[in-house]
PDB file of C-alpha atoms in Angstrom:
ATOM      1  CA  MET A   9       0.000   0.000   0.000  1.00  0.00           C
ATOM      2  CA  GLY A  10       2.900   2.404   0.499  1.00  0.00           C
ATOM      3  CA  GLU A  11       3.445   4.732  -2.455  1.00  0.00           C
ATOM      4  CA  VAL A  12       6.810   6.451  -2.226  1.00  0.00           C
ATOM      5  CA  THR A  13       7.189   7.266  -5.917  1.00  0.00           C
ATOM      6  CA  LYS A  14       3.913   9.151  -6.332  1.00  0.00           C
ATOM      7  CA  LYS A  15       2.602  12.344  -4.851  1.00  0.00           C
ATOM      8  CA  VAL A  16       0.079  11.587  -2.107  1.00  0.00           C
ATOM      9  CA  LEU A  17      -2.949  13.564  -0.993  1.00  0.00           C
ATOM     10  CA  PHE A  18      -4.962  12.624   2.109  1.00  0.00           C
ATOM     11  CA  CYS A  19      -8.684  13.355   1.815  1.00  0.00           C
ATOM     12  CA  ASP A  20     -11.601  12.911   4.191  1.00  0.00           C
ATOM     13  CA  ILE A  21     -14.860  11.387   2.932  1.00  0.00           C
ATOM     14  CA  ASP A  22     -17.843  12.905   4.772  1.00  0.00           C
ATOM     15  CA  ASN A  23     -18.473  16.571   4.030  1.00  0.00           C
ATOM     16  CA  CYS A  24     -15.384  16.643   1.834  1.00  0.00           C
ATOM     17  CA  TYR A  25     -15.651  14.014  -0.896  1.00  0.00           C
ATOM     18  CA  THR A  26     -19.329  13.501  -0.129  1.00  0.00           C
ATOM     19  CA  ASP A  27     -22.004  15.904   1.014  1.00  0.00           C
ATOM     20  CA  SER A  28     -23.154  14.018   4.095  1.00  0.00           C
ATOM     21  CA  ARG A  29     -25.266  16.730   5.700  1.00  0.00           C
ATOM     22  CA  GLU A  30     -28.537  14.817   5.146  1.00  0.00           C
ATOM     23  CA  TRP A  31     -26.976  11.591   6.402  1.00  0.00           C
ATOM     24  CA  PHE A  32     -25.592  13.281   9.525  1.00  0.00           C
ATOM     25  CA  LYS A  33     -29.151  14.100  10.583  1.00  0.00           C
ATOM     26  CA  TYR A  34     -29.443  10.389  11.469  1.00  0.00           C
ATOM     27  CA  VAL A  35     -26.452  10.224  13.834  1.00  0.00           C
ATOM     28  CA  PRO A  36     -27.854   8.423  16.897  1.00  0.00           C
ATOM     29  CA  GLU A  37     -28.560  10.749  19.796  1.00  0.00           C
ATOM     30  CA  ASP A  38     -28.066   7.947  22.322  1.00  0.00           C
ATOM     31  CA  ASN A  39     -24.687   6.988  20.768  1.00  0.00           C
ATOM     32  CA  SER A  40     -25.693   3.318  21.055  1.00  0.00           C
ATOM     33  CA  ARG A  41     -24.198   0.470  19.009  1.00  0.00           C
ATOM     34  CA  GLU A  42     -27.659  -0.308  17.636  1.00  0.00           C
ATOM     35  CA  GLY A  43     -28.122   3.340  16.699  1.00  0.00           C
ATOM     36  CA  TRP A  44     -24.808   3.458  14.853  1.00  0.00           C
ATOM     37  CA  ASP A  45     -25.640   0.224  13.003  1.00  0.00           C
ATOM     38  CA  GLU A  46     -28.924   1.775  11.859  1.00  0.00           C
ATOM     39  CA  TYR A  47     -27.065   4.946  10.890  1.00  0.00           C
ATOM     40  CA  ILE A  48     -24.656   3.005   8.650  1.00  0.00           C
ATOM     41  CA  LYS A  49     -27.659   1.680   6.719  1.00  0.00           C
ATOM     42  CA  GLN A  50     -28.528   5.249   5.684  1.00  0.00           C
ATOM     43  CA  GLU A  51     -25.273   5.765   3.717  1.00  0.00           C
ATOM     44  CA  HIS A  52     -27.325   6.291   0.560  1.00  0.00           C
ATOM     45  CA  LEU A  53     -28.115   9.783   1.876  1.00  0.00           C
ATOM     46  CA  ALA A  54     -24.517  10.900   1.200  1.00  0.00           C
ATOM     47  CA  LYS A  55     -24.307  12.681  -2.142  1.00  0.00           C
ATOM     48  CA  PRO A  56     -21.367  13.621  -4.378  1.00  0.00           C
ATOM     49  CA  ASN A  57     -19.590  16.869  -3.524  1.00  0.00           C
ATOM     50  CA  LYS A  58     -18.608  17.900  -7.043  1.00  0.00           C
ATOM     51  CA  PRO A  59     -16.122  20.695  -6.236  1.00  0.00           C
ATOM     52  CA  ILE A  60     -13.872  18.391  -4.188  1.00  0.00           C
ATOM     53  CA  ILE A  61     -14.384  15.398  -6.487  1.00  0.00           C
ATOM     54  CA  ASP A  62     -13.497  17.473  -9.559  1.00  0.00           C
ATOM     55  CA  GLY A  63     -10.358  18.758  -7.806  1.00  0.00           C
ATOM     56  CA  LEU A  64      -9.302  15.225  -6.897  1.00  0.00           C
ATOM     57  CA  ILE A  65      -9.919  13.974 -10.432  1.00  0.00           C
ATOM     58  CA  ASP A  66      -7.696  16.787 -11.693  1.00  0.00           C
ATOM     59  CA  ALA A  67      -5.013  15.935  -9.107  1.00  0.00           C
ATOM     60  CA  VAL A  68      -5.053  12.264 -10.127  1.00  0.00           C
ATOM     61  CA  HIS A  69      -5.077  12.797 -13.898  1.00  0.00           C
ATOM     62  CA  ASN A  70      -3.112  16.006 -14.415  1.00  0.00           C
ATOM     63  CA  MET A  71      -0.747  16.130 -11.437  1.00  0.00           C
ATOM     64  CA  ASP A  72      -0.078  12.401 -10.941  1.00  0.00           C
ATOM     65  CA  PHE A  73      -1.342  12.285  -7.353  1.00  0.00           C
ATOM     66  CA  ILE A  74      -2.585   9.196  -5.595  1.00  0.00           C
ATOM     67  CA  ILE A  75      -5.388   9.720  -3.089  1.00  0.00           C
ATOM     68  CA  TYR A  76      -5.541   8.151   0.355  1.00  0.00           C
ATOM     69  CA  PHE A  77      -9.023   8.533   1.779  1.00  0.00           C
ATOM     70  CA  LEU A  78      -8.727   8.654   5.584  1.00  0.00           C
ATOM     71  CA  THR A  79     -12.167   8.409   7.110  1.00  0.00           C
ATOM     72  CA  GLY A  80     -13.771   8.120  10.499  1.00  0.00           C
ATOM     73  CA  ARG A  81     -16.396   5.857   8.950  1.00  0.00           C
ATOM     74  CA  GLU A  82     -16.363   2.558  10.792  1.00  0.00           C
ATOM     75  CA  ASP A  83     -15.240  -0.526   8.875  1.00  0.00           C
ATOM     76  CA  ARG A  84     -18.305  -2.525   9.893  1.00  0.00           C
ATOM     77  CA  HIS A  85     -20.890  -4.586   8.030  1.00  0.00           C
ATOM     78  CA  GLY A  86     -21.130  -3.315   4.435  1.00  0.00           C
ATOM     79  CA  ASN A  87     -19.750   0.141   5.129  1.00  0.00           C
ATOM     80  CA  ARG A  88     -16.410  -0.451   3.335  1.00  0.00           C
ATOM     81  CA  ALA A  89     -18.125  -1.698   0.170  1.00  0.00           C
ATOM     82  CA  ALA A  90     -20.620   1.189   0.280  1.00  0.00           C
ATOM     83  CA  THR A  91     -17.820   3.734   0.711  1.00  0.00           C
ATOM     84  CA  ILE A  92     -15.799   2.281  -2.164  1.00  0.00           C
ATOM     85  CA  ARG A  93     -18.920   2.316  -4.331  1.00  0.00           C
ATOM     86  CA  GLN A  94     -19.486   6.000  -3.490  1.00  0.00           C
ATOM     87  CA  ILE A  95     -15.875   6.926  -4.251  1.00  0.00           C
ATOM     88  CA  GLU A  96     -15.900   5.200  -7.623  1.00  0.00           C
ATOM     89  CA  GLU A  97     -19.442   6.059  -8.726  1.00  0.00           C
ATOM     90  CA  PHE A  98     -19.325   9.697  -7.603  1.00  0.00           C
ATOM     91  CA  SER A  99     -16.194  10.206  -9.733  1.00  0.00           C
ATOM     92  CA  ASP A 100     -17.679   8.328 -12.707  1.00  0.00           C
ATOM     93  CA  GLY A 101     -14.963   5.702 -12.268  1.00  0.00           C
ATOM     94  CA  GLN A 102     -12.099   8.182 -12.536  1.00  0.00           C
ATOM     95  CA  ILE A 103     -11.033   7.612  -8.931  1.00  0.00           C
ATOM     96  CA  ARG A 104     -10.564   3.886  -8.403  1.00  0.00           C
ATOM     97  CA  ILE A 105      -9.826   1.803  -5.351  1.00  0.00           C
ATOM     98  CA  THR A 106     -10.603  -1.504  -7.059  1.00  0.00           C
ATOM     99  CA  GLY A 107      -9.478  -3.025 -10.329  1.00  0.00           C
ATOM    100  CA  ASP A 108      -6.125  -3.412 -12.044  1.00  0.00           C
ATOM    101  CA  ASN A 109      -4.959   0.192 -11.862  1.00  0.00           C
ATOM    102  CA  PRO A 110      -6.163   1.852  -8.644  1.00  0.00           C
ATOM    103  CA  ASN A 111      -5.298   5.502  -8.068  1.00  0.00           C
ATOM    104  CA  ALA A 112      -6.716   5.690  -4.542  1.00  0.00           C
ATOM    105  CA  TYR A 113      -6.768   3.790  -1.262  1.00  0.00           C
ATOM    106  CA  LEU A 114      -9.315   3.719   1.541  1.00  0.00           C
ATOM    107  CA  VAL A 115      -8.299   3.716   5.220  1.00  0.00           C
ATOM    108  CA  MET A 116     -11.241   3.399   7.618  1.00  0.00           C
ATOM    109  CA  ARG A 117     -11.790   3.499  11.351  1.00  0.00           C
ATOM    110  CA  LYS A 118     -11.513  -0.015  12.752  1.00  0.00           C
ATOM    111  CA  GLU A 119     -14.661  -1.722  13.932  1.00  0.00           C
ATOM    112  CA  PHE A 120     -15.516  -0.850  17.558  1.00  0.00           C
ATOM    113  CA  ASP A 121     -12.995   2.016  17.688  1.00  0.00           C
ATOM    114  CA  TYR A 122     -14.954   4.722  19.483  1.00  0.00           C
ATOM    115  CA  ARG A 123     -12.124   7.220  19.958  1.00  0.00           C
ATOM    116  CA  PRO A 124     -12.389  10.788  18.667  1.00  0.00           C
ATOM    117  CA  SER A 125     -11.741  11.167  14.955  1.00  0.00           C
ATOM    118  CA  ALA A 126      -8.513  13.129  15.473  1.00  0.00           C
ATOM    119  CA  GLN A 127      -6.981  10.275  17.475  1.00  0.00           C
ATOM    120  CA  VAL A 128      -8.053   7.737  14.871  1.00  0.00           C
ATOM    121  CA  LYS A 129      -6.592   9.799  12.029  1.00  0.00           C
ATOM    122  CA  GLU A 130      -3.337  10.352  13.909  1.00  0.00           C
ATOM    123  CA  ASP A 131      -2.926   6.571  14.128  1.00  0.00           C
ATOM    124  CA  MET A 132      -3.721   6.282  10.413  1.00  0.00           C
ATOM    125  CA  ILE A 133      -1.055   8.867   9.560  1.00  0.00           C
ATOM    126  CA  ASN A 134       1.554   7.120  11.700  1.00  0.00           C
ATOM    127  CA  ALA A 135       0.808   3.714  10.169  1.00  0.00           C
ATOM    128  CA  LEU A 136       0.947   5.038   6.599  1.00  0.00           C
ATOM    129  CA  VAL A 137       4.161   7.004   7.164  1.00  0.00           C
ATOM    130  CA  ALA A 138       5.706   3.850   8.666  1.00  0.00           C
ATOM    131  CA  GLU A 139       4.839   2.099   5.371  1.00  0.00           C
ATOM    132  CA  GLY A 140       6.623   4.805   3.366  1.00  0.00           C
ATOM    133  CA  VAL A 141       3.677   7.003   2.393  1.00  0.00           C
ATOM    134  CA  ARG A 142       4.703  10.671   2.225  1.00  0.00           C
ATOM    135  CA  PRO A 143       1.679  12.962   1.959  1.00  0.00           C
ATOM    136  CA  LEU A 144       2.135  16.354   0.330  1.00  0.00           C
ATOM    137  CA  ALA A 145      -1.248  17.732   1.457  1.00  0.00           C
ATOM    138  CA  ALA A 146      -4.512  16.881   3.211  1.00  0.00           C
ATOM    139  CA  VAL A 147      -8.158  17.995   3.034  1.00  0.00           C
ATOM    140  CA  ASP A 148     -10.569  17.615   5.977  1.00  0.00           C
ATOM    141  CA  ASP A 149     -13.685  19.316   7.307  1.00  0.00           C
ATOM    142  CA  GLU A 150     -12.955  18.835  11.015  1.00  0.00           C
ATOM    143  CA  PRO A 151     -10.666  21.421  12.651  1.00  0.00           C
ATOM    144  CA  SER A 152      -9.313  18.843  15.137  1.00  0.00           C
ATOM    145  CA  ASN A 153      -8.333  16.537  12.248  1.00  0.00           C
ATOM    146  CA  CYS A 154      -6.708  19.461  10.433  1.00  0.00           C
ATOM    147  CA  ASP A 155      -4.705  20.169  13.609  1.00  0.00           C
ATOM    148  CA  VAL A 156      -3.348  16.604  13.523  1.00  0.00           C
ATOM    149  CA  PHE A 157      -2.276  16.849   9.879  1.00  0.00           C
ATOM    150  CA  VAL A 158      -0.593  20.204  10.496  1.00  0.00           C
ATOM    151  CA  LYS A 159       1.133  18.770  13.601  1.00  0.00           C
ATOM    152  CA  TYR A 160       2.851  16.302  11.253  1.00  0.00           C
ATOM    153  CA  GLY A 161       3.915  19.051   8.864  1.00  0.00           C
ATOM    154  CA  ILE A 162       1.284  18.269   6.232  1.00  0.00           C
ATOM    155  CA  PRO A 163      -0.130  21.396   4.558  1.00  0.00           C
ATOM    156  CA  THR A 164      -3.856  21.021   5.147  1.00  0.00           C
ATOM    157  CA  ALA A 165      -6.948  22.535   3.587  1.00  0.00           C
ATOM    158  CA  TYR A 166      -9.815  22.951   6.023  1.00  0.00           C
ATOM    159  CA  TYR A 167     -12.972  22.509   3.950  1.00  0.00           C
ATOM    160  CA  ASP A 168     -16.190  24.321   4.874  1.00  0.00           C
ATOM    161  CA  ILE A 169     -18.941  22.572   2.909  1.00  0.00           C
ATOM    162  CA  GLU A 170     -21.558  25.199   3.829  1.00  0.00           C
ATOM    163  CA  ASN A 171     -19.592  27.853   1.930  1.00  0.00           C
ATOM    164  CA  ASP A 172     -17.637  25.555  -0.424  1.00  0.00           C
ATOM    165  CA  ASN A 173     -14.446  27.126   0.868  1.00  0.00           C
ATOM    166  CA  LEU A 174     -10.933  25.755   1.394  1.00  0.00           C
ATOM    167  CA  THR A 175      -8.677  27.473   3.927  1.00  0.00           C
ATOM    168  CA  TRP A 176      -5.053  26.342   3.889  1.00  0.00           C
ATOM    169  CA  ARG A 177      -3.281  25.731   7.184  1.00  0.00           C
ATOM    170  CA  THR A 178       0.402  25.048   7.700  1.00  0.00           C
ATOM    171  CA  ILE A 179       2.782  24.993  10.649  1.00  0.00           C
TER     172      ILE A 179
END
């Protein structure tokens, strides 16, 4: 999985690659396991976020980047397959995790990992860097996640989906 010869971009899924605002309305108020399992079943409510998807397609095709999607989505039940389907379908097959010539990878929160997203993503970064992945930039919609990327010296774009605005943050 380590790509040391290509330029790497880390990208979040929800409210970056996808517009998940309708889906997020179903986050369980009681934070129960059953509630989260029901929530996962509503993944069809996430829609493509064209501005970010178009930028990633351009990065892959014109700038020779490879995308690593780092997401807080839990790798449980059919959530991995649904997320891969969204990535590939929302880009009209131009961003591929499957097949003979993938140009993206998906790293998900492990099943039953209930830690805050920033802690989960910090572990993802450390594991990928240990494999030889050297990210040149990151995009995320959570300020605490952006703080983690910046902590590791990764120039990071904070994405505000409400205003379709990227704000770059560096050390």
